[in-house]
Amino acid sequence: MPPQKSSSWNDWFSRSIVEETIAPLRAERPVLLSLLVFLVGAGIVIPLSLEYWLNEPEFLLNIFAEAHGMLLDLLLFGCLLLWFDRKAERRRRIEKYTNAINDLLGWEHEMATYRIVGNVRRLNREETPPETLKNAYLRGADLKDADLSETSVHGADLADADLQNADLSDAYLGAADLSGANLRNVNLSGAHFGVFAGVVASEEDEQETMLSGADLRGADLRGIRNATADTFAEVETLFKARLDPDLEAEIEANHPGLLEPQVEGHRG
């Protein structure tokens, strides 16, 4: 019989106190629950130690020493918690902006352009480039000074986009359409032009980065991959562009006008 009574009492306590009182407080009002636990603990500890409070001066000094140590612990823990919270919040924002961009890829509408550009700017404020802009509709987009480093823009429509001073270093351009784009002073160092060798695609698919009429005045083109002089045959100008010596010599031999100072861009 006693074990049954003990079991019954435990069931009642678990059901009435834990499930009906403590659990809702923990879920809905955690601060109130913490205060109640503190008050219960203080109600037990203080009466038991009251004699030491009244008769032992050293006890009070120890209390103050512990209080100062606790304040220091709270300060350090609070700073660490704040740092972790900010890092987590930044990761949540980056994930939010990235997902918003991914949802708009492939939608050929001015609203898609507006929203993608807005989220690229938000990612850049977090000091992060977008993961991908593959097949993004960004015709005529204002992406001046944007950080698109290491971003794949394969198949993106960037015709007539303003990418002046943008960072496209190590980006995968693939079959992006950059016709008529303003690429003045853009950083394209290490960027990959055209599709990777071995990519399976139909003959109708565009296999090269389209640069017809693009203004590459002052662009950094050092270390670019899968590009030849003919890659830039239809650009508007390469005046003051920074090129690897071999590529510069090839362009000078085949398309010397692109490097000449008298070539003025239409955005001039």
PDB file of C-alpha atoms in Angstrom:
ATOM      1  CA  MET A   1       0.000   0.000   0.000  1.00  0.00           C
ATOM      2  CA  PRO A   2       2.653   2.685   0.833  1.00  0.00           C
ATOM      3  CA  PRO A   3       4.330   2.376  -2.594  1.00  0.00           C
ATOM      4  CA  GLN A   4       0.924   2.843  -4.253  1.00  0.00           C
ATOM      5  CA  LYS A   5       0.239   5.978  -2.191  1.00  0.00           C
ATOM      6  CA  SER A   6       3.690   7.368  -3.078  1.00  0.00           C
ATOM      7  CA  SER A   7       3.110   6.665  -6.745  1.00  0.00           C
ATOM      8  CA  SER A   8      -0.308   8.306  -6.599  1.00  0.00           C
ATOM      9  CA  TRP A   9       1.128  11.387  -4.910  1.00  0.00           C
ATOM     10  CA  ASN A  10       3.888  11.642  -7.534  1.00  0.00           C
ATOM     11  CA  ASP A  11       1.319  11.402 -10.314  1.00  0.00           C
ATOM     12  CA  TRP A  12      -0.765  14.142  -8.718  1.00  0.00           C
ATOM     13  CA  PHE A  13       2.261  16.413  -8.258  1.00  0.00           C
ATOM     14  CA  SER A  14       3.441  15.826 -11.823  1.00  0.00           C
ATOM     15  CA  ARG A  15      -0.007  16.485 -13.263  1.00  0.00           C
ATOM     16  CA  SER A  16      -1.172  19.370 -11.086  1.00  0.00           C
ATOM     17  CA  ILE A  17       2.038  21.263 -10.366  1.00  0.00           C
ATOM     18  CA  VAL A  18       4.443  20.495 -13.180  1.00  0.00           C
ATOM     19  CA  GLU A  19       2.128  20.140 -16.180  1.00  0.00           C
ATOM     20  CA  GLU A  20      -0.592  22.638 -15.243  1.00  0.00           C
ATOM     21  CA  THR A  21       1.464  25.334 -13.479  1.00  0.00           C
ATOM     22  CA  ILE A  22       5.199  25.172 -14.146  1.00  0.00           C
ATOM     23  CA  ALA A  23       5.120  24.115 -17.804  1.00  0.00           C
ATOM     24  CA  PRO A  24       2.804  26.970 -18.938  1.00  0.00           C
ATOM     25  CA  LEU A  25       4.910  29.491 -17.020  1.00  0.00           C
ATOM     26  CA  ARG A  26       8.111  28.183 -18.584  1.00  0.00           C
ATOM     27  CA  ALA A  27       6.649  28.486 -22.060  1.00  0.00           C
ATOM     28  CA  GLU A  28       4.718  31.763 -21.723  1.00  0.00           C
ATOM     29  CA  ARG A  29       6.260  33.695 -18.803  1.00  0.00           C
ATOM     30  CA  PRO A  30       9.820  32.484 -18.169  1.00  0.00           C
ATOM     31  CA  VAL A  31      10.819  35.686 -16.324  1.00  0.00           C
ATOM     32  CA  LEU A  32       7.983  35.261 -13.828  1.00  0.00           C
ATOM     33  CA  LEU A  33       8.949  31.626 -13.302  1.00  0.00           C
ATOM     34  CA  SER A  34      12.563  32.641 -12.618  1.00  0.00           C
ATOM     35  CA  LEU A  35      11.381  35.243 -10.086  1.00  0.00           C
ATOM     36  CA  LEU A  36       9.184  32.718  -8.320  1.00  0.00           C
ATOM     37  CA  VAL A  37      12.056  30.220  -8.109  1.00  0.00           C
ATOM     38  CA  PHE A  38      14.275  32.968  -6.678  1.00  0.00           C
ATOM     39  CA  LEU A  39      11.688  33.937  -4.081  1.00  0.00           C
ATOM     40  CA  VAL A  40      11.170  30.321  -3.020  1.00  0.00           C
ATOM     41  CA  GLY A  41      14.907  29.775  -2.756  1.00  0.00           C
ATOM     42  CA  ALA A  42      15.380  33.026  -0.809  1.00  0.00           C
ATOM     43  CA  GLY A  43      12.521  32.086   1.500  1.00  0.00           C
ATOM     44  CA  ILE A  44      14.365  28.882   2.398  1.00  0.00           C
ATOM     45  CA  VAL A  45      17.982  30.098   2.517  1.00  0.00           C
ATOM     46  CA  ILE A  46      17.605  33.468   4.300  1.00  0.00           C
ATOM     47  CA  PRO A  47      15.769  32.218   7.419  1.00  0.00           C
ATOM     48  CA  LEU A  48      18.289  29.366   7.797  1.00  0.00           C
ATOM     49  CA  SER A  49      21.227  31.790   7.549  1.00  0.00           C
ATOM     50  CA  LEU A  50      19.656  34.657   9.533  1.00  0.00           C
ATOM     51  CA  GLU A  51      21.762  33.877  12.610  1.00  0.00           C
ATOM     52  CA  TYR A  52      24.962  34.260  10.591  1.00  0.00           C
ATOM     53  CA  TRP A  53      23.711  37.556   9.154  1.00  0.00           C
ATOM     54  CA  LEU A  54      23.182  38.944  12.672  1.00  0.00           C
ATOM     55  CA  ASN A  55      26.149  37.494  14.522  1.00  0.00           C
ATOM     56  CA  GLU A  56      28.957  36.905  11.988  1.00  0.00           C
ATOM     57  CA  PRO A  57      30.429  40.103  10.404  1.00  0.00           C
ATOM     58  CA  GLU A  58      32.683  38.010   8.178  1.00  0.00           C
ATOM     59  CA  PHE A  59      29.635  36.291   6.741  1.00  0.00           C
ATOM     60  CA  LEU A  60      28.332  39.636   5.453  1.00  0.00           C
ATOM     61  CA  LEU A  61      31.740  40.431   3.931  1.00  0.00           C
ATOM     62  CA  ASN A  62      31.693  37.070   2.157  1.00  0.00           C
ATOM     63  CA  ILE A  63      28.228  37.851   0.825  1.00  0.00           C
ATOM     64  CA  PHE A  64      29.447  41.148  -0.639  1.00  0.00           C
ATOM     65  CA  ALA A  65      32.497  39.440  -2.166  1.00  0.00           C
ATOM     66  CA  GLU A  66      30.274  36.819  -3.793  1.00  0.00           C
ATOM     67  CA  ALA A  67      27.937  39.572  -5.012  1.00  0.00           C
ATOM     68  CA  HIS A  68      30.791  41.374  -6.752  1.00  0.00           C
ATOM     69  CA  GLY A  69      31.940  38.111  -8.338  1.00  0.00           C
ATOM     70  CA  MET A  70      28.403  37.432  -9.513  1.00  0.00           C
ATOM     71  CA  LEU A  71      28.141  40.919 -11.055  1.00  0.00           C
ATOM     72  CA  LEU A  72      31.368  40.337 -12.966  1.00  0.00           C
ATOM     73  CA  ASP A  73      30.101  36.949 -14.137  1.00  0.00           C
ATOM     74  CA  LEU A  74      26.835  38.555 -15.269  1.00  0.00           C
ATOM     75  CA  LEU A  75      28.747  41.236 -17.177  1.00  0.00           C
ATOM     76  CA  LEU A  76      30.968  38.727 -18.970  1.00  0.00           C
ATOM     77  CA  PHE A  77      28.107  36.316 -19.630  1.00  0.00           C
ATOM     78  CA  GLY A  78      25.888  39.169 -20.848  1.00  0.00           C
ATOM     79  CA  CYS A  79      28.539  40.389 -23.297  1.00  0.00           C
ATOM     80  CA  LEU A  80      29.114  36.861 -24.586  1.00  0.00           C
ATOM     81  CA  LEU A  81      25.383  36.224 -24.907  1.00  0.00           C
ATOM     82  CA  LEU A  82      24.925  39.524 -26.763  1.00  0.00           C
ATOM     83  CA  TRP A  83      27.750  38.618 -29.168  1.00  0.00           C
ATOM     84  CA  PHE A  84      26.252  35.190 -29.899  1.00  0.00           C
ATOM     85  CA  ASP A  85      22.794  36.725 -30.300  1.00  0.00           C
ATOM     86  CA  ARG A  86      24.050  39.267 -32.825  1.00  0.00           C
ATOM     87  CA  LYS A  87      25.904  36.579 -34.762  1.00  0.00           C
ATOM     88  CA  ALA A  88      22.776  34.423 -34.853  1.00  0.00           C
ATOM     89  CA  GLU A  89      20.616  37.381 -35.876  1.00  0.00           C
ATOM     90  CA  ARG A  90      23.061  38.203 -38.691  1.00  0.00           C
ATOM     91  CA  ARG A  91      22.903  34.604 -39.929  1.00  0.00           C
ATOM     92  CA  ARG A  92      19.100  34.765 -39.883  1.00  0.00           C
ATOM     93  CA  ARG A  93      19.102  37.992 -41.893  1.00  0.00           C
ATOM     94  CA  ILE A  94      21.549  36.589 -44.455  1.00  0.00           C
ATOM     95  CA  GLU A  95      19.432  33.453 -44.828  1.00  0.00           C
ATOM     96  CA  LYS A  96      16.293  35.571 -45.208  1.00  0.00           C
ATOM     97  CA  TYR A  97      17.779  37.777 -47.944  1.00  0.00           C
ATOM     98  CA  THR A  98      19.328  34.779 -49.728  1.00  0.00           C
ATOM     99  CA  ASN A  99      16.017  32.910 -49.763  1.00  0.00           C
ATOM    100  CA  ALA A 100      14.245  36.015 -51.044  1.00  0.00           C
ATOM    101  CA  ILE A 101      16.674  36.218 -53.981  1.00  0.00           C
ATOM    102  CA  ASN A 102      16.391  32.504 -54.736  1.00  0.00           C
ATOM    103  CA  ASP A 103      12.593  32.791 -54.899  1.00  0.00           C
ATOM    104  CA  LEU A 104      12.894  35.455 -57.609  1.00  0.00           C
ATOM    105  CA  LEU A 105      15.415  33.763 -59.878  1.00  0.00           C
ATOM    106  CA  GLY A 106      13.993  33.087 -63.318  1.00  0.00           C
ATOM    107  CA  TRP A 107      11.118  35.588 -62.976  1.00  0.00           C
ATOM    108  CA  GLU A 108      11.419  38.014 -65.899  1.00  0.00           C
ATOM    109  CA  HIS A 109       9.713  41.073 -64.496  1.00  0.00           C
ATOM    110  CA  GLU A 110      10.777  44.540 -63.408  1.00  0.00           C
ATOM    111  CA  MET A 111       9.520  43.773 -59.914  1.00  0.00           C
ATOM    112  CA  ALA A 112      11.930  40.838 -59.739  1.00  0.00           C
ATOM    113  CA  THR A 113      14.797  43.170 -60.691  1.00  0.00           C
ATOM    114  CA  TYR A 114      13.793  45.689 -58.031  1.00  0.00           C
ATOM    115  CA  ARG A 115      13.517  43.079 -55.282  1.00  0.00           C
ATOM    116  CA  ILE A 116      16.711  41.223 -56.192  1.00  0.00           C
ATOM    117  CA  VAL A 117      18.732  44.440 -56.227  1.00  0.00           C
ATOM    118  CA  GLY A 118      17.260  45.416 -52.856  1.00  0.00           C
ATOM    119  CA  ASN A 119      18.241  42.099 -51.304  1.00  0.00           C
ATOM    120  CA  VAL A 120      21.717  42.231 -52.851  1.00  0.00           C
ATOM    121  CA  ARG A 121      22.184  45.616 -51.194  1.00  0.00           C
ATOM    122  CA  ARG A 122      20.988  44.207 -47.878  1.00  0.00           C
ATOM    123  CA  LEU A 123      23.417  41.292 -48.139  1.00  0.00           C
ATOM    124  CA  ASN A 124      26.228  43.711 -48.950  1.00  0.00           C
ATOM    125  CA  ARG A 125      25.403  45.698 -45.809  1.00  0.00           C
ATOM    126  CA  GLU A 126      26.023  42.443 -43.965  1.00  0.00           C
ATOM    127  CA  GLU A 127      29.385  42.295 -45.800  1.00  0.00           C
ATOM    128  CA  THR A 128      28.228  39.243 -47.744  1.00  0.00           C
ATOM    129  CA  PRO A 129      27.809  38.746 -51.513  1.00  0.00           C
ATOM    130  CA  PRO A 130      24.819  36.771 -52.812  1.00  0.00           C
ATOM    131  CA  GLU A 131      25.375  33.044 -53.244  1.00  0.00           C
ATOM    132  CA  THR A 132      23.919  32.974 -56.742  1.00  0.00           C
ATOM    133  CA  LEU A 133      22.149  35.167 -59.271  1.00  0.00           C
ATOM    134  CA  LYS A 134      21.800  32.378 -61.803  1.00  0.00           C
ATOM    135  CA  ASN A 135      19.102  33.169 -64.383  1.00  0.00           C
ATOM    136  CA  ALA A 136      18.238  36.398 -62.549  1.00  0.00           C
ATOM    137  CA  TYR A 137      16.419  39.094 -64.496  1.00  0.00           C
ATOM    138  CA  LEU A 138      18.511  42.207 -63.906  1.00  0.00           C
ATOM    139  CA  ARG A 139      18.167  44.072 -67.174  1.00  0.00           C
ATOM    140  CA  GLY A 140      19.057  47.724 -66.600  1.00  0.00           C
ATOM    141  CA  ALA A 141      19.595  47.123 -62.868  1.00  0.00           C
ATOM    142  CA  ASP A 142      21.504  49.638 -60.757  1.00  0.00           C
ATOM    143  CA  LEU A 143      24.260  47.554 -59.182  1.00  0.00           C
ATOM    144  CA  LYS A 144      26.932  50.220 -58.827  1.00  0.00           C
ATOM    145  CA  ASP A 145      29.518  49.297 -56.183  1.00  0.00           C
ATOM    146  CA  ALA A 146      27.767  45.966 -55.524  1.00  0.00           C
ATOM    147  CA  ASP A 147      29.738  43.066 -54.065  1.00  0.00           C
ATOM    148  CA  LEU A 148      29.124  40.062 -56.331  1.00  0.00           C
ATOM    149  CA  SER A 149      32.436  38.358 -55.674  1.00  0.00           C
ATOM    150  CA  GLU A 150      32.409  34.578 -56.204  1.00  0.00           C
ATOM    151  CA  THR A 151      28.760  34.821 -57.259  1.00  0.00           C
ATOM    152  CA  SER A 152      27.394  32.754 -60.127  1.00  0.00           C
ATOM    153  CA  VAL A 153      25.529  34.951 -62.611  1.00  0.00           C
ATOM    154  CA  HIS A 154      25.325  32.199 -65.239  1.00  0.00           C
ATOM    155  CA  GLY A 155      22.360  32.831 -67.505  1.00  0.00           C
ATOM    156  CA  ALA A 156      21.511  36.135 -65.807  1.00  0.00           C
ATOM    157  CA  ASP A 157      20.133  38.980 -67.918  1.00  0.00           C
ATOM    158  CA  LEU A 158      22.368  41.934 -67.025  1.00  0.00           C
ATOM    159  CA  ALA A 159      21.967  43.765 -70.320  1.00  0.00           C
ATOM    160  CA  ASP A 160      22.330  47.543 -69.896  1.00  0.00           C
ATOM    161  CA  ALA A 161      22.909  47.072 -66.156  1.00  0.00           C
ATOM    162  CA  ASP A 162      25.043  49.615 -64.327  1.00  0.00           C
ATOM    163  CA  LEU A 163      27.847  47.649 -62.648  1.00  0.00           C
ATOM    164  CA  GLN A 164      30.322  50.487 -62.334  1.00  0.00           C
ATOM    165  CA  ASN A 165      32.869  49.840 -59.548  1.00  0.00           C
ATOM    166  CA  ALA A 166      31.186  46.510 -58.726  1.00  0.00           C
ATOM    167  CA  ASP A 167      33.207  43.577 -57.392  1.00  0.00           C
ATOM    168  CA  LEU A 168      32.857  40.516 -59.607  1.00  0.00           C
ATOM    169  CA  SER A 169      36.180  38.960 -58.643  1.00  0.00           C
ATOM    170  CA  ASP A 170      36.188  35.168 -59.007  1.00  0.00           C
ATOM    171  CA  ALA A 171      32.572  35.318 -60.192  1.00  0.00           C
ATOM    172  CA  TYR A 172      31.249  32.710 -62.623  1.00  0.00           C
ATOM    173  CA  LEU A 173      29.833  34.699 -65.529  1.00  0.00           C
ATOM    174  CA  GLY A 174      28.931  31.643 -67.596  1.00  0.00           C
ATOM    175  CA  ALA A 175      26.382  32.586 -70.219  1.00  0.00           C
ATOM    176  CA  ALA A 176      25.391  35.869 -68.596  1.00  0.00           C
ATOM    177  CA  ASP A 177      24.138  38.604 -70.907  1.00  0.00           C
ATOM    178  CA  LEU A 178      26.182  41.752 -70.192  1.00  0.00           C
ATOM    179  CA  SER A 179      25.395  43.437 -73.501  1.00  0.00           C
ATOM    180  CA  GLY A 180      25.554  47.208 -73.160  1.00  0.00           C
ATOM    181  CA  ALA A 181      26.358  46.991 -69.450  1.00  0.00           C
ATOM    182  CA  ASN A 182      28.415  49.677 -67.755  1.00  0.00           C
ATOM    183  CA  LEU A 183      31.433  47.759 -66.427  1.00  0.00           C
ATOM    184  CA  ARG A 184      33.706  50.728 -65.841  1.00  0.00           C
ATOM    185  CA  ASN A 185      36.260  50.065 -63.110  1.00  0.00           C
ATOM    186  CA  VAL A 186      34.582  46.755 -62.291  1.00  0.00           C
ATOM    187  CA  ASN A 187      36.735  44.147 -60.577  1.00  0.00           C
ATOM    188  CA  LEU A 188      36.619  41.014 -62.739  1.00  0.00           C
ATOM    189  CA  SER A 189      39.927  39.566 -61.567  1.00  0.00           C
ATOM    190  CA  GLY A 190      39.761  35.783 -61.547  1.00  0.00           C
ATOM    191  CA  ALA A 191      36.276  35.756 -63.088  1.00  0.00           C
ATOM    192  CA  HIS A 192      35.304  32.832 -65.315  1.00  0.00           C
ATOM    193  CA  PHE A 193      33.960  33.746 -68.751  1.00  0.00           C
ATOM    194  CA  GLY A 194      31.788  31.277 -70.661  1.00  0.00           C
ATOM    195  CA  VAL A 195      30.700  27.831 -69.509  1.00  0.00           C
ATOM    196  CA  PHE A 196      32.970  25.262 -67.930  1.00  0.00           C
ATOM    197  CA  ALA A 197      34.439  22.675 -70.250  1.00  0.00           C
ATOM    198  CA  GLY A 198      32.372  19.509 -70.322  1.00  0.00           C
ATOM    199  CA  VAL A 199      29.071  21.184 -69.476  1.00  0.00           C
ATOM    200  CA  VAL A 200      26.242  19.340 -71.210  1.00  0.00           C
ATOM    201  CA  ALA A 201      24.064  21.813 -73.110  1.00  0.00           C
ATOM    202  CA  SER A 202      22.067  21.923 -76.312  1.00  0.00           C
ATOM    203  CA  GLU A 203      23.466  23.692 -79.351  1.00  0.00           C
ATOM    204  CA  GLU A 204      20.852  26.426 -79.005  1.00  0.00           C
ATOM    205  CA  ASP A 205      22.072  27.320 -75.527  1.00  0.00           C
ATOM    206  CA  GLU A 206      24.336  30.337 -75.318  1.00  0.00           C
ATOM    207  CA  GLN A 207      27.807  29.118 -74.406  1.00  0.00           C
ATOM    208  CA  GLU A 208      29.646  32.419 -74.020  1.00  0.00           C
ATOM    209  CA  THR A 209      29.397  35.477 -71.835  1.00  0.00           C
ATOM    210  CA  MET A 210      27.709  38.144 -73.965  1.00  0.00           C
ATOM    211  CA  LEU A 211      29.638  41.427 -73.807  1.00  0.00           C
ATOM    212  CA  SER A 212      28.415  43.212 -76.918  1.00  0.00           C
ATOM    213  CA  GLY A 213      28.612  46.970 -76.335  1.00  0.00           C
ATOM    214  CA  ALA A 214      29.799  46.593 -72.725  1.00  0.00           C
ATOM    215  CA  ASP A 215      31.929  49.424 -71.361  1.00  0.00           C
ATOM    216  CA  LEU A 216      34.979  47.875 -69.672  1.00  0.00           C
ATOM    217  CA  ARG A 217      36.941  51.093 -69.260  1.00  0.00           C
ATOM    218  CA  GLY A 218      39.362  50.710 -66.340  1.00  0.00           C
ATOM    219  CA  ALA A 219      38.114  47.217 -65.433  1.00  0.00           C
ATOM    220  CA  ASP A 220      40.383  44.803 -63.588  1.00  0.00           C
ATOM    221  CA  LEU A 221      40.607  41.745 -65.841  1.00  0.00           C
ATOM    222  CA  ARG A 222      43.706  40.152 -64.390  1.00  0.00           C
ATOM    223  CA  GLY A 223      43.608  36.411 -63.883  1.00  0.00           C
ATOM    224  CA  ILE A 224      40.336  35.904 -65.763  1.00  0.00           C
ATOM    225  CA  ARG A 225      39.611  32.389 -67.006  1.00  0.00           C
ATOM    226  CA  ASN A 226      38.310  30.944 -70.263  1.00  0.00           C
ATOM    227  CA  ALA A 227      38.677  34.270 -72.091  1.00  0.00           C
ATOM    228  CA  THR A 228      40.543  35.199 -75.262  1.00  0.00           C
ATOM    229  CA  ALA A 229      40.865  38.366 -77.291  1.00  0.00           C
ATOM    230  CA  ASP A 230      37.743  37.364 -79.221  1.00  0.00           C
ATOM    231  CA  THR A 231      35.769  37.298 -75.959  1.00  0.00           C
ATOM    232  CA  PHE A 232      36.057  41.103 -75.972  1.00  0.00           C
ATOM    233  CA  ALA A 233      35.764  41.611 -79.722  1.00  0.00           C
ATOM    234  CA  GLU A 234      32.384  43.351 -79.454  1.00  0.00           C
ATOM    235  CA  VAL A 235      32.880  45.354 -76.265  1.00  0.00           C
ATOM    236  CA  GLU A 236      32.785  49.125 -76.509  1.00  0.00           C
ATOM    237  CA  THR A 237      36.173  49.770 -74.944  1.00  0.00           C
ATOM    238  CA  LEU A 238      38.955  48.277 -72.852  1.00  0.00           C
ATOM    239  CA  PHE A 239      40.752  51.583 -72.410  1.00  0.00           C
ATOM    240  CA  LYS A 240      42.803  51.592 -69.187  1.00  0.00           C
ATOM    241  CA  ALA A 241      41.627  48.057 -68.366  1.00  0.00           C
ATOM    242  CA  ARG A 242      44.126  46.005 -66.379  1.00  0.00           C
ATOM    243  CA  LEU A 243      44.961  42.834 -68.294  1.00  0.00           C
ATOM    244  CA  ASP A 244      47.389  39.966 -68.049  1.00  0.00           C
ATOM    245  CA  PRO A 245      50.327  40.583 -70.414  1.00  0.00           C
ATOM    246  CA  ASP A 246      49.525  37.642 -72.722  1.00  0.00           C
ATOM    247  CA  LEU A 247      45.862  38.620 -73.094  1.00  0.00           C
ATOM    248  CA  GLU A 248      46.738  42.284 -73.557  1.00  0.00           C
ATOM    249  CA  ALA A 249      49.206  41.383 -76.322  1.00  0.00           C
ATOM    250  CA  GLU A 250      46.575  39.200 -78.011  1.00  0.00           C
ATOM    251  CA  ILE A 251      43.973  41.971 -77.868  1.00  0.00           C
ATOM    252  CA  GLU A 252      46.471  44.524 -79.144  1.00  0.00           C
ATOM    253  CA  ALA A 253      47.281  42.252 -82.067  1.00  0.00           C
ATOM    254  CA  ASN A 254      43.683  41.411 -82.997  1.00  0.00           C
ATOM    255  CA  HIS A 255      41.551  44.319 -81.705  1.00  0.00           C
ATOM    256  CA  PRO A 256      43.924  47.225 -81.067  1.00  0.00           C
ATOM    257  CA  GLY A 257      41.173  49.846 -81.163  1.00  0.00           C
ATOM    258  CA  LEU A 258      39.748  48.565 -77.902  1.00  0.00           C
ATOM    259  CA  LEU A 259      42.839  49.704 -76.000  1.00  0.00           C
ATOM    260  CA  GLU A 260      43.172  53.128 -77.580  1.00  0.00           C
ATOM    261  CA  PRO A 261      42.346  56.255 -75.573  1.00  0.00           C
ATOM    262  CA  GLN A 262      40.253  57.808 -78.332  1.00  0.00           C
ATOM    263  CA  VAL A 263      37.616  55.109 -77.865  1.00  0.00           C
ATOM    264  CA  GLU A 264      34.874  56.819 -75.866  1.00  0.00           C
ATOM    265  CA  GLY A 265      32.086  54.908 -74.162  1.00  0.00           C
ATOM    266  CA  HIS A 266      28.546  55.845 -74.907  1.00  0.00           C
ATOM    267  CA  ARG A 267      28.078  56.548 -71.190  1.00  0.00           C
ATOM    268  CA  GLY A 268      31.036  58.900 -71.363  1.00  0.00           C
TER     269      GLY A 268
END
